[in-house]
PDB file of C-alpha atoms and ligand atoms in Angstrom:
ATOM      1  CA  UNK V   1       0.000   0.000   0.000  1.00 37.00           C
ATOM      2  CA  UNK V   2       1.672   3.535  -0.657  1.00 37.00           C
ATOM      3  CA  UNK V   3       2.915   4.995   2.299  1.00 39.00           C
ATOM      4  CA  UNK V   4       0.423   8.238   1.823  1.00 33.00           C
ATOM      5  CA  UNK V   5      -2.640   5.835   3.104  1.00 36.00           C
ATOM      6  CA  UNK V   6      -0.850   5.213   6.238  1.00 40.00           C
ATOM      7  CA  UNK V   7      -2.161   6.770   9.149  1.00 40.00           C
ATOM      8  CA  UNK V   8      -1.213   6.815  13.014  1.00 36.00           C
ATOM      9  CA  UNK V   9      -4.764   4.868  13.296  1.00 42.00           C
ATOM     10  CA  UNK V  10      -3.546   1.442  12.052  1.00 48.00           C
ATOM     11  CA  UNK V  11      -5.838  -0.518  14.276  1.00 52.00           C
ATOM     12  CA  UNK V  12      -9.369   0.947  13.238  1.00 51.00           C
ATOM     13  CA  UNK V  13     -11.932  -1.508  12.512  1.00 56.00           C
ATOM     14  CA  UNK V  14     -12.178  -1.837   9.028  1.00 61.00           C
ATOM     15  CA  UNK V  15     -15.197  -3.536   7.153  1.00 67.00           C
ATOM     16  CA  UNK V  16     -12.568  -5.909   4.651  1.00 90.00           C
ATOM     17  CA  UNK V  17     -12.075  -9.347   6.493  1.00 92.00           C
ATOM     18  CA  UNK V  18      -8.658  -9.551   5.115  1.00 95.00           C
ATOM     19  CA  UNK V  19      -7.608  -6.590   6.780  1.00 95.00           C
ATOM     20  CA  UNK V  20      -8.235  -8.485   9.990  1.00 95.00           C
ATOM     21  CA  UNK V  21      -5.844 -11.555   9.697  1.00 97.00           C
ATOM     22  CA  UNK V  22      -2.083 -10.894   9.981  1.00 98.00           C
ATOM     23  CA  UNK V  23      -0.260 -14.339   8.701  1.00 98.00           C
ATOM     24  CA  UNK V  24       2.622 -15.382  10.865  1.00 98.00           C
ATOM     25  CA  UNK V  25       5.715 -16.064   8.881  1.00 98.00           C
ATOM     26  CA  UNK V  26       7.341 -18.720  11.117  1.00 94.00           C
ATOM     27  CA  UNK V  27      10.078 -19.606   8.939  1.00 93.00           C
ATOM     28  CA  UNK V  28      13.134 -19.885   9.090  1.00 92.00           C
ATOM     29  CA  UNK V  29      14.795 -18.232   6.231  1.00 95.00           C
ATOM     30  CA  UNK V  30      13.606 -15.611   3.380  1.00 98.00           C
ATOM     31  CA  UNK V  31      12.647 -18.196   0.484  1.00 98.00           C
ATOM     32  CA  UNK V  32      10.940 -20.330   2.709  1.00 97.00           C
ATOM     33  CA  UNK V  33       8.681 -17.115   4.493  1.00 98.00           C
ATOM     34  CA  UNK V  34       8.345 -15.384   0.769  1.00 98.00           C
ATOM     35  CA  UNK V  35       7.128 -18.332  -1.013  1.00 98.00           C
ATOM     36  CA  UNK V  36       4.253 -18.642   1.820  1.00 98.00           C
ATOM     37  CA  UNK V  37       3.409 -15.026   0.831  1.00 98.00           C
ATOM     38  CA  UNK V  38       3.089 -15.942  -2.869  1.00 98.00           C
ATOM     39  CA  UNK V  39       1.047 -18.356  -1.776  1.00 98.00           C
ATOM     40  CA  UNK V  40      -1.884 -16.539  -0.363  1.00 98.00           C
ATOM     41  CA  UNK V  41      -2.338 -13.302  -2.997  1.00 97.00           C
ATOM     42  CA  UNK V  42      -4.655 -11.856  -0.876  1.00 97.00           C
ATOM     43  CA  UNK V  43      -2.786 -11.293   2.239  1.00 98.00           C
ATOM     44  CA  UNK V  44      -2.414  -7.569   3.734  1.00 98.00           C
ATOM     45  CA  UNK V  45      -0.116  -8.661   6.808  1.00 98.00           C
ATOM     46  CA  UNK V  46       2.597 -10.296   7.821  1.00 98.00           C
ATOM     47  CA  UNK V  47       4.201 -11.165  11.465  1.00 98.00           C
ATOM     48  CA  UNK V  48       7.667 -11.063  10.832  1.00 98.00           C
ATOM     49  CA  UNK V  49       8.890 -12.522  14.319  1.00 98.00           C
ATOM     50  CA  UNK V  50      12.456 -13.702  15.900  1.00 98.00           C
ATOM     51  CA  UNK V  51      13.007 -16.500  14.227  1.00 97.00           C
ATOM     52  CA  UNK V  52      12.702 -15.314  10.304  1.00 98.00           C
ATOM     53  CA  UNK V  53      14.016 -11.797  11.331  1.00 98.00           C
ATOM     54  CA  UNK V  54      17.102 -13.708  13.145  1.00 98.00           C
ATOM     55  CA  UNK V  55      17.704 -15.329   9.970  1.00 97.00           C
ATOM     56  CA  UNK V  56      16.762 -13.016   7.155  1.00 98.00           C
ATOM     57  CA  UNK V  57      17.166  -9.590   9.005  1.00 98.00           C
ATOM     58  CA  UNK V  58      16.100  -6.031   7.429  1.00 98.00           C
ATOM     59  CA  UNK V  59      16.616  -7.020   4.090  1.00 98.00           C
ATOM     60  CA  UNK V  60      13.545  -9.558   4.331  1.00 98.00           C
ATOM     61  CA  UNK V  61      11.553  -7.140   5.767  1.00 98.00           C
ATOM     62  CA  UNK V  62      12.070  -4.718   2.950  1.00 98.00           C
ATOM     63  CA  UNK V  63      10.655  -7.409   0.828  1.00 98.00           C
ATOM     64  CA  UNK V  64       7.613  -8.034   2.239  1.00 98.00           C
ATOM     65  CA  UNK V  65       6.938  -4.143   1.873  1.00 98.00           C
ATOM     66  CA  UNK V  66       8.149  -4.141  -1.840  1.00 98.00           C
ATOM     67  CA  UNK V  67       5.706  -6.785  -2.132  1.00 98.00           C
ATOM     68  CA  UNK V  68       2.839  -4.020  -0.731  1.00 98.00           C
ATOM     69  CA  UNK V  69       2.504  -5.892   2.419  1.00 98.00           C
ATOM     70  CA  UNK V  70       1.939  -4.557   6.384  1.00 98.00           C
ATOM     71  CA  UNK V  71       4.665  -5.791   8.447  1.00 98.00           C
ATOM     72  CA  UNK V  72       4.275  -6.209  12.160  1.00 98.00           C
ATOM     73  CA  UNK V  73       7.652  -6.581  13.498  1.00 98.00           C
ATOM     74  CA  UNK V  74       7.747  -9.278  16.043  1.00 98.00           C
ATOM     75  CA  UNK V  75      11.095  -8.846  17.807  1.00 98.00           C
ATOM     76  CA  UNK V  76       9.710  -7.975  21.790  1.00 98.00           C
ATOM     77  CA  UNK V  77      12.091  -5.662  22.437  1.00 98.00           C
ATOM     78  CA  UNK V  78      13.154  -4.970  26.346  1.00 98.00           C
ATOM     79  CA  UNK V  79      16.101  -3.028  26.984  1.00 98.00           C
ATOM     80  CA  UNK V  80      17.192  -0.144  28.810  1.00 98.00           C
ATOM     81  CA  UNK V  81      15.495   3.518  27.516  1.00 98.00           C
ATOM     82  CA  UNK V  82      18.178   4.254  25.007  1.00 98.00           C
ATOM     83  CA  UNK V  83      18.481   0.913  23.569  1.00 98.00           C
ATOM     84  CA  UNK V  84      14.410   0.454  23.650  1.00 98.00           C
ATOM     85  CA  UNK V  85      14.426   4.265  21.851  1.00 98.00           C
ATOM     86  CA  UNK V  86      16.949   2.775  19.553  1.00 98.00           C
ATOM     87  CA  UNK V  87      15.564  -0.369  18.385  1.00 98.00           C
ATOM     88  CA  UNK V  88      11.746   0.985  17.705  1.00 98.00           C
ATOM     89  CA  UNK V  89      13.628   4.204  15.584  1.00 98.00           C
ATOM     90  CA  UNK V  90      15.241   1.487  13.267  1.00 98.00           C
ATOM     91  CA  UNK V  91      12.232  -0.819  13.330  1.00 98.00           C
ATOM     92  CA  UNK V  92       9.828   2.202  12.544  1.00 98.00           C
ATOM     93  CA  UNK V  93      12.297   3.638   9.444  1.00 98.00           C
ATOM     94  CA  UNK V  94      11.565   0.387   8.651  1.00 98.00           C
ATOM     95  CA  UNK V  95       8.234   0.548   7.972  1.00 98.00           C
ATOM     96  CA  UNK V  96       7.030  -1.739  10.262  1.00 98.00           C
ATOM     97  CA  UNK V  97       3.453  -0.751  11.321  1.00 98.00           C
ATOM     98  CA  UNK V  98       3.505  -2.533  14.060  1.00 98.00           C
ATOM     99  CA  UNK V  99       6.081  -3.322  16.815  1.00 98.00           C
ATOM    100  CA  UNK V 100       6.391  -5.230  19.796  1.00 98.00           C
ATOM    101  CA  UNK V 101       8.189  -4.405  22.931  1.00 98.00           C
ATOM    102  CA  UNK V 102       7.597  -5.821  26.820  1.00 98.00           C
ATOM    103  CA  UNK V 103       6.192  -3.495  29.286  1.00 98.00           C
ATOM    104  CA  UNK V 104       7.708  -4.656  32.089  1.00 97.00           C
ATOM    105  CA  UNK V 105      10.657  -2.366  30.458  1.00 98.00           C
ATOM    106  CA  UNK V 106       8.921  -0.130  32.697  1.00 98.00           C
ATOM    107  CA  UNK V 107       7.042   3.568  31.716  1.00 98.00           C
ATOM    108  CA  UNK V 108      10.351   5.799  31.225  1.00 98.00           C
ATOM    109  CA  UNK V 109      11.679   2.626  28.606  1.00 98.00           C
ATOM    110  CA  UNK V 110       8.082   2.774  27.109  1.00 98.00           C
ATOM    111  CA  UNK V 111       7.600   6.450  26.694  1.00 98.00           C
ATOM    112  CA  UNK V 112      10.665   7.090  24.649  1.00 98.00           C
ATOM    113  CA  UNK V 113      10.257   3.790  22.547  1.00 98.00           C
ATOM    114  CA  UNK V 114       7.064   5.746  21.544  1.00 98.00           C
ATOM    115  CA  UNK V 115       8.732   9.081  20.953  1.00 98.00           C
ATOM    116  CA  UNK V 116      11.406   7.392  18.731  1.00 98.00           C
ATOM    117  CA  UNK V 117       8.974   5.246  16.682  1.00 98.00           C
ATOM    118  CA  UNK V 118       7.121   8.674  15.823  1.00 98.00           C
ATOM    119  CA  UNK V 119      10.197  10.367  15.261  1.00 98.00           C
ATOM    120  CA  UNK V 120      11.727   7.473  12.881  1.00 98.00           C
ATOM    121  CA  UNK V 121       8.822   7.163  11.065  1.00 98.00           C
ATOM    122  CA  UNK V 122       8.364  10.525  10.326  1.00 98.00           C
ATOM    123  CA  UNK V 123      12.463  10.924   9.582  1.00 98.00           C
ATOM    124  CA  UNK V 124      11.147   8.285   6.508  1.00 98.00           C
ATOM    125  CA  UNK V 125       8.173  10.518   5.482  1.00 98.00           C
ATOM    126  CA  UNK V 126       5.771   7.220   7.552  1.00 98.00           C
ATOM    127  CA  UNK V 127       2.861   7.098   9.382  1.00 97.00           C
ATOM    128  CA  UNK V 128       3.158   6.531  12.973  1.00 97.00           C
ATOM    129  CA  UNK V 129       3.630   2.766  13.624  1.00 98.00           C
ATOM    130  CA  UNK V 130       1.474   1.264  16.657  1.00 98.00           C
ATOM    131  CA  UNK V 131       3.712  -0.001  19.266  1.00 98.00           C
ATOM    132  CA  UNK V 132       2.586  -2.907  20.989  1.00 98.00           C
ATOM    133  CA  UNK V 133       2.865  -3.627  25.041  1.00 98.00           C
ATOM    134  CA  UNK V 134       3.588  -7.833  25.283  1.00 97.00           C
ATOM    135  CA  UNK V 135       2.300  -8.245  29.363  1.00 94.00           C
ATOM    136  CA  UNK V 136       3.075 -11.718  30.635  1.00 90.00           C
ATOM    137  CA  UNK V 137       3.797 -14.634  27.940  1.00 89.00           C
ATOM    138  CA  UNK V 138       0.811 -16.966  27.644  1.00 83.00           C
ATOM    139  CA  UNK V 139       3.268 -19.838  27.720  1.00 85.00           C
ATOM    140  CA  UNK V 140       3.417 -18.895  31.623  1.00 88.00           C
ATOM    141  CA  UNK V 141       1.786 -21.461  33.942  1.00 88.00           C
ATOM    142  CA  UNK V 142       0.644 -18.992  36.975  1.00 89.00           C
ATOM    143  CA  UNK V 143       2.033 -21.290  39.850  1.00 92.00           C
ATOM    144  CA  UNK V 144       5.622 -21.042  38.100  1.00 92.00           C
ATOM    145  CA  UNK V 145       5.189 -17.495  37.349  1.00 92.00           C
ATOM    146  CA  UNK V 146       4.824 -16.795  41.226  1.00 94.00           C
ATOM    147  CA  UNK V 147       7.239 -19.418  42.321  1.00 95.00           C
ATOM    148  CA  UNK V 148      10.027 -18.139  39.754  1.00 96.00           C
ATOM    149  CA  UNK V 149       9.674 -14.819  39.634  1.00 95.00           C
ATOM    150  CA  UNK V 150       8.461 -14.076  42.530  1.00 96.00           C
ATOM    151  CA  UNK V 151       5.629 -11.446  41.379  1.00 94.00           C
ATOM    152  CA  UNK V 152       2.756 -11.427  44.126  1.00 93.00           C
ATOM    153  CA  UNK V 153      -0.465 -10.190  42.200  1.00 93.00           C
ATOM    154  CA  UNK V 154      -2.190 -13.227  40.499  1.00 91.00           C
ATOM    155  CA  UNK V 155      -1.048 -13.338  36.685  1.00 89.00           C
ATOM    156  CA  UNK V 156      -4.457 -11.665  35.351  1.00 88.00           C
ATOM    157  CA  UNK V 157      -4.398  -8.919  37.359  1.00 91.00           C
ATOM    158  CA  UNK V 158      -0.105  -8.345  37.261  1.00 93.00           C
ATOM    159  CA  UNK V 159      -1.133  -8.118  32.973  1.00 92.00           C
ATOM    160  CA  UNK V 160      -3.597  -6.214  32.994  1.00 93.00           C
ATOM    161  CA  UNK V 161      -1.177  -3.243  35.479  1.00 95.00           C
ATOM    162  CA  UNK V 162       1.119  -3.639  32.386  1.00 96.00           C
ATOM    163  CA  UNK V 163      -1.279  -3.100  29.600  1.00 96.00           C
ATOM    164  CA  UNK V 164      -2.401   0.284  31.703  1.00 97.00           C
ATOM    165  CA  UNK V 165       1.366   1.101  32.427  1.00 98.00           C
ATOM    166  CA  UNK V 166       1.623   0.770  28.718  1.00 98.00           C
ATOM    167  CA  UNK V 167      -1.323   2.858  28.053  1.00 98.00           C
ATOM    168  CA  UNK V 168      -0.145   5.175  30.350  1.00 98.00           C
ATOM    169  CA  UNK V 169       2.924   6.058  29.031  1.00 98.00           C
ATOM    170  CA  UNK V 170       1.681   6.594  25.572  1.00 98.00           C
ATOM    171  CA  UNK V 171       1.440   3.382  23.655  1.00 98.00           C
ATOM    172  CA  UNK V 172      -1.467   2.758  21.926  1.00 97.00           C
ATOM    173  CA  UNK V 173      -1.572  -1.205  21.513  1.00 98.00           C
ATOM    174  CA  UNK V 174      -1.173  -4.600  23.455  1.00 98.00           C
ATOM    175  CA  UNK V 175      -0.489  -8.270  22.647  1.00 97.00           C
ATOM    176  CA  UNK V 176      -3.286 -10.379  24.691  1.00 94.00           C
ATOM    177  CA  UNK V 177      -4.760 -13.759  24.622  1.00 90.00           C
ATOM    178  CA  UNK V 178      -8.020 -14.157  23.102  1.00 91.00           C
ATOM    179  CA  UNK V 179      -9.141 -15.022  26.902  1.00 89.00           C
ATOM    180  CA  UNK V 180      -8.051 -11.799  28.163  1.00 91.00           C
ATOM    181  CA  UNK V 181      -9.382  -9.490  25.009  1.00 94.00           C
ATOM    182  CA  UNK V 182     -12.963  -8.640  26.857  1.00 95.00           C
ATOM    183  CA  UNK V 183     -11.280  -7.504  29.777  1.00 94.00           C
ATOM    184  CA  UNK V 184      -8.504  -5.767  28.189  1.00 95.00           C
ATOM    185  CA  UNK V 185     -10.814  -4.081  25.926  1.00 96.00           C
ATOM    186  CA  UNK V 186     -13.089  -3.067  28.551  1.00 95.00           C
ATOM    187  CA  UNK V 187     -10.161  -1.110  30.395  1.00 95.00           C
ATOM    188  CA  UNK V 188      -8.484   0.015  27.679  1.00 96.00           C
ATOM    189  CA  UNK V 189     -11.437   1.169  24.856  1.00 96.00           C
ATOM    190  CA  UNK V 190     -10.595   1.571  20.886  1.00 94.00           C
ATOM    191  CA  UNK V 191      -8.608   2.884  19.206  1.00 94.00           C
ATOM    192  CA  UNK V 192      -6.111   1.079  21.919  1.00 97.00           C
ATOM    193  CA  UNK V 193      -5.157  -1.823  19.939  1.00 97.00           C
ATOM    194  CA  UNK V 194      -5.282  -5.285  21.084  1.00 97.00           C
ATOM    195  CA  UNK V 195      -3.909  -7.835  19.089  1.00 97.00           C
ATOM    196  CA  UNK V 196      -4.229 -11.509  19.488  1.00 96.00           C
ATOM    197  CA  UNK V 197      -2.624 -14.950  18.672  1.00 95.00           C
ATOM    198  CA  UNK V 198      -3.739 -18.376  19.779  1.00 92.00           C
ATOM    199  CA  UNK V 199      -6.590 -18.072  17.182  1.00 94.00           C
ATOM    200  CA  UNK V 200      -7.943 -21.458  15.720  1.00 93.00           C
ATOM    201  CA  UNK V 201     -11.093 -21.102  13.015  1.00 91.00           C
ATOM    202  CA  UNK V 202     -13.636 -23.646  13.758  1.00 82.00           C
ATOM    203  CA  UNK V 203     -12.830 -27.465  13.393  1.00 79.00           C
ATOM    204  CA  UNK V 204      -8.533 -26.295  12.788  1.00 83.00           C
ATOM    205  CA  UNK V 205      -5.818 -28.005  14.782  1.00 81.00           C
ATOM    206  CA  UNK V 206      -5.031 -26.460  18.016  1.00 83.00           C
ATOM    207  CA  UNK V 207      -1.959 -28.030  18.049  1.00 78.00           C
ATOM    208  CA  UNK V 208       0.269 -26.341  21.004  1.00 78.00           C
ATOM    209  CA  UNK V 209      -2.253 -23.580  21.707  1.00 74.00           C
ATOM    210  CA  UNK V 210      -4.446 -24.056  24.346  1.00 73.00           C
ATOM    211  CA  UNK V 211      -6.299 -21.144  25.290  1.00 73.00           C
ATOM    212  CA  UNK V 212      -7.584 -20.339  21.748  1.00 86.00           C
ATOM    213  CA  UNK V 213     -11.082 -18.572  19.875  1.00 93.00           C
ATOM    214  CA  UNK V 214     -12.262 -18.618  16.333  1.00 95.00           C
ATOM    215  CA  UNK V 215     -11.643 -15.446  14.417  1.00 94.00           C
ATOM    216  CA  UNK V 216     -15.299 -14.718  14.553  1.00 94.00           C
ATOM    217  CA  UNK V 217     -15.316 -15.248  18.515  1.00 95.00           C
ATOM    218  CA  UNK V 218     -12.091 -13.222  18.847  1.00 95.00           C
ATOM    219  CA  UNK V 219     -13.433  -9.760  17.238  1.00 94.00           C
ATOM    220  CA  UNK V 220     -16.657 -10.140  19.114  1.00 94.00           C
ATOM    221  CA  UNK V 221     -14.658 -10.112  21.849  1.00 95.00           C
ATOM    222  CA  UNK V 222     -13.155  -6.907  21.231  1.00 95.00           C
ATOM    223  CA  UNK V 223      -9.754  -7.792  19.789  1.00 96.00           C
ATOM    224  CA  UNK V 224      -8.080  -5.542  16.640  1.00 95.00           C
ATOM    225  CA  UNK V 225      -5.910  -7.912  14.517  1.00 96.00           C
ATOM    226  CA  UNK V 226      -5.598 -11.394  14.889  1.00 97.00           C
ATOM    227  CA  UNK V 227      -2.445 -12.938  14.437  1.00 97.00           C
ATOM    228  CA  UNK V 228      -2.832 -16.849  12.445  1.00 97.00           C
ATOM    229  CA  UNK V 229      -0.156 -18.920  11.650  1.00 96.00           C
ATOM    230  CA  UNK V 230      -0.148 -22.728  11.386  1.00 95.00           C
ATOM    231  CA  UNK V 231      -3.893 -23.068  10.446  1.00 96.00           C
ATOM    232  CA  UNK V 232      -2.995 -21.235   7.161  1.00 97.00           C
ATOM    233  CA  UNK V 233       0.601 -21.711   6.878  1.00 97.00           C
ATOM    234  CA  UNK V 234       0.438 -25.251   7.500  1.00 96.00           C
ATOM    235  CA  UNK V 235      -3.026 -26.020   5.226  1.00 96.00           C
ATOM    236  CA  UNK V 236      -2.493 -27.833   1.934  1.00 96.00           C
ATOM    237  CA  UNK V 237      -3.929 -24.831   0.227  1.00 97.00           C
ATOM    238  CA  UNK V 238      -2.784 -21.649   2.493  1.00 98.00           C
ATOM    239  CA  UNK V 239      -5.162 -19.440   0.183  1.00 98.00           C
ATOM    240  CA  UNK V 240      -8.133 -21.422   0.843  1.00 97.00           C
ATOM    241  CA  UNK V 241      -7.386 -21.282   4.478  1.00 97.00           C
ATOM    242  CA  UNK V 242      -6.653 -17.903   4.662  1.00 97.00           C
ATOM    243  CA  UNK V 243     -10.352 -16.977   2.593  1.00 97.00           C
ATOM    244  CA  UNK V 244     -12.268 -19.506   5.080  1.00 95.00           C
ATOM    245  CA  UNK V 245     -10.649 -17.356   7.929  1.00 96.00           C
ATOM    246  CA  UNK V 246     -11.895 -14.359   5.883  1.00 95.00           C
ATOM    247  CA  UNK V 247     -15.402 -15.324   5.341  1.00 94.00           C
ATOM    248  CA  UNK V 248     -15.970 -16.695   9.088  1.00 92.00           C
ATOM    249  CA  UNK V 249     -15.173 -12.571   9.702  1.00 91.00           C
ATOM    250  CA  UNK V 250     -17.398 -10.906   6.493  1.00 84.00           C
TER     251      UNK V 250
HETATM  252  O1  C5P P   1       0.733 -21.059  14.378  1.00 84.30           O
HETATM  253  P1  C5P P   1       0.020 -20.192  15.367  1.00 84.30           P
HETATM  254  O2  C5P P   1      -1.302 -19.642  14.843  1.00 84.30           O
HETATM  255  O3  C5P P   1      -0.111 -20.814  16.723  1.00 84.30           O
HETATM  256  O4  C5P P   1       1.003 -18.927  15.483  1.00 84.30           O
HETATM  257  C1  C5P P   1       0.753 -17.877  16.353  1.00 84.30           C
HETATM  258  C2  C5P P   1       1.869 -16.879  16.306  1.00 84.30           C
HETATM  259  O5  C5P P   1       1.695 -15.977  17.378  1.00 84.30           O
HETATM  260  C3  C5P P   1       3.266 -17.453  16.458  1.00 84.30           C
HETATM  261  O6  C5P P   1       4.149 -16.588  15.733  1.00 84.30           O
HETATM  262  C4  C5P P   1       3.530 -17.352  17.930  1.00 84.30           C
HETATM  263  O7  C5P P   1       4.899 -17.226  18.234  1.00 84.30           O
HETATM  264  C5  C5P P   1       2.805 -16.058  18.267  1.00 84.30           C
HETATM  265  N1  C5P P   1       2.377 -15.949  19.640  1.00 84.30           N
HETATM  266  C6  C5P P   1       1.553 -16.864  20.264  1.00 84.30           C
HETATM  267  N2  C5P P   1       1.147 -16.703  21.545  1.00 84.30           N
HETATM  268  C7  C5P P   1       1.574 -15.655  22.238  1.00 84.30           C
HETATM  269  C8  C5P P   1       2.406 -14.710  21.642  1.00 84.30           C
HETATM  270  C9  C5P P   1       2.784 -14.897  20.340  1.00 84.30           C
HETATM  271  O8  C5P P   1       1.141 -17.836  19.633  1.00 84.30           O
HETATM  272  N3  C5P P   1       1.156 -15.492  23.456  1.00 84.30           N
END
C-alpha cells in the first residue's frame, strides 16, 4: 500500500475481512517465508517474528513491503530507555506498522520507545507505527510465574497493570490472549489496539495452543488484529485457508 494511506490509526476496525488476519511467517529463512506469501495473494499482513528476522534480518523485511505488504515486526524488544528508543527508531524507518516491545521495560523505557517510533517514522516521510505492550507470555503457567519470579499479584491482574502502564505512558496497543481481550478491551477502549494470537477457526488443529477462539469469537470479543499462523501456513492450500478465515469474519 503507498505509504500516503498510512495513518497513526492502524488498528481501526475496518469492514474488509482480510484486513483483519495478519499471517505469521514462522520460517526460518527468506525463500521459505516469501514463497508462503506468494502463496496466499490476498494477504495484507505479515508477522515477521524472531526467528525469520534472526535469519533473514532487514533485508527480508524490505521485501515483504516491496511486495505491498503490512509488516508487524515481532522482535519484543526490552532493553534499557536508550536501547528500547533505539531499536523501535530502526524498526519504525523500517516501515514496520507494528512493533512489539515488553512493558515490564517499565514507563520511562516505554515512553521514549514511543517518541522514537514517531520520530523514525516521520524521519522516513511514515505514518506513525502502533507499538505494541507484550504483558506476561501466555506460555506462563501462573504457579511457576509466582514461584520463579516471585511477582505477588495473580497473573491476570499483574497483565492487565502492564497493559495500563503501557497505556499510560503513551502506547497505543497490546499483545493479549483471546481469553483476556474482553477484559482488556473493557479497560483500555478503541482505538487502543489489542492484538491476538492463539486463534484457531472452527474445526482447525489447536496443536500447542491451548487457550484459543475462532476469528469470529475473537473480534466479538473486542480484539483488533488477529495474528494466524499454522492453520494457514500449515493447510495444503494456504489461500483457501486464509479466505475460510476471511469469510468466518465478512
Ligand atoms: O501457528 P500459530 O497460529 O499458533 O502462530 C501464532 C503466532 O503468534 C506465532 O508466531 C507465535 O509465536 C505467536 N504468539 C503466540 N502466543 C503468544 C504470543 C505470540 O502464539 N502469546
Amino acid at each position: 500500500m503507498a505509504d500516503a494511506e498510512r495513518t497513526t490509526t492502524a488498528m481501526e476496525p475496518t469492514l474488509d475481512p482480510a484486513e483483519w488476519i495478519i499471517l505469521a511467517l514462522d520460517r526460518g529463512d527468506a525463500e521459505a517465508a516469501l514463497a508462503l506469501v506468494a502463496a496466499v495473494p490476498e494477504l495484507r499482513w505479515v508477522k515477521v517474528g524472531l526467528e525469520l528476522f534472526t535469519a533473514a534480518g532487514p533485508a527480508v523485511v524490505r521485501e515483504l513491503r516491496r511486495r505491498g505488504l503490512r509488516v508487524f515486526l515481532d522482535l519484543k524488544f526490552h532493553d534499557i530507555p536508550a536501547t528500547m528508543a533505539g531499536a523501535c527508531r530502526s524498526a519504525a524507518r523500517l516501515g514496520a506498522e507494528l512493533i512489539t516491545v515488553h512493558a515490564c521495560a517499565g514507563s520511562e523505557a516505554l515512553a521514549a520507545a514511543q517518541a522514537a517510533a514517531e520520530e523514525g517514522a516521520a524521519e522516513e516521510g511514515l505514518g506513525a507505527p502502533t507499538l505494541l505492550a507484550v504483558t506476561v507470555l501466555t506460555s506462563w503457567d501462573p504457579d511457576r510465574f509466582h514461584r520463579e519470579l516471585a511477582i505477588e499479584p495473580p497473573l491476570e491482574t499483574y497483565a492487565g497493570q502492564l497493559a495500563a502502564l503501557a497505556a499510560a505512558a503513551g502506547l497505543n496497543g497490546a499483545v493479549c490472549s483471546p481469553l483476556e481481550v474482553a477484559r482488556l478491551r473493557a479497560a483500555l477502549p478503541r482505538p487502543f489496539a489489542l492484538v491476538t494470537p492463539g486463534i484457531r477457526p472452527a474445526g482447525s488443529d489447536t496443536a500447542d495452543q491451548r487457550r484459543v477462539m475462532t476469528p469470529a469469537e475473537a473480534v466479538a470479543a473486542g480484539a483488533s488484529r488477529l495474528v494466524i499462523g499454522r492453520p494457514i501456513s500449515g493447510a495444503a492450500d494456504p489461500a483457501a485457508a486464509f479466505a475460510a478465515c476471511c469469510a468466518e469474519l465478512g
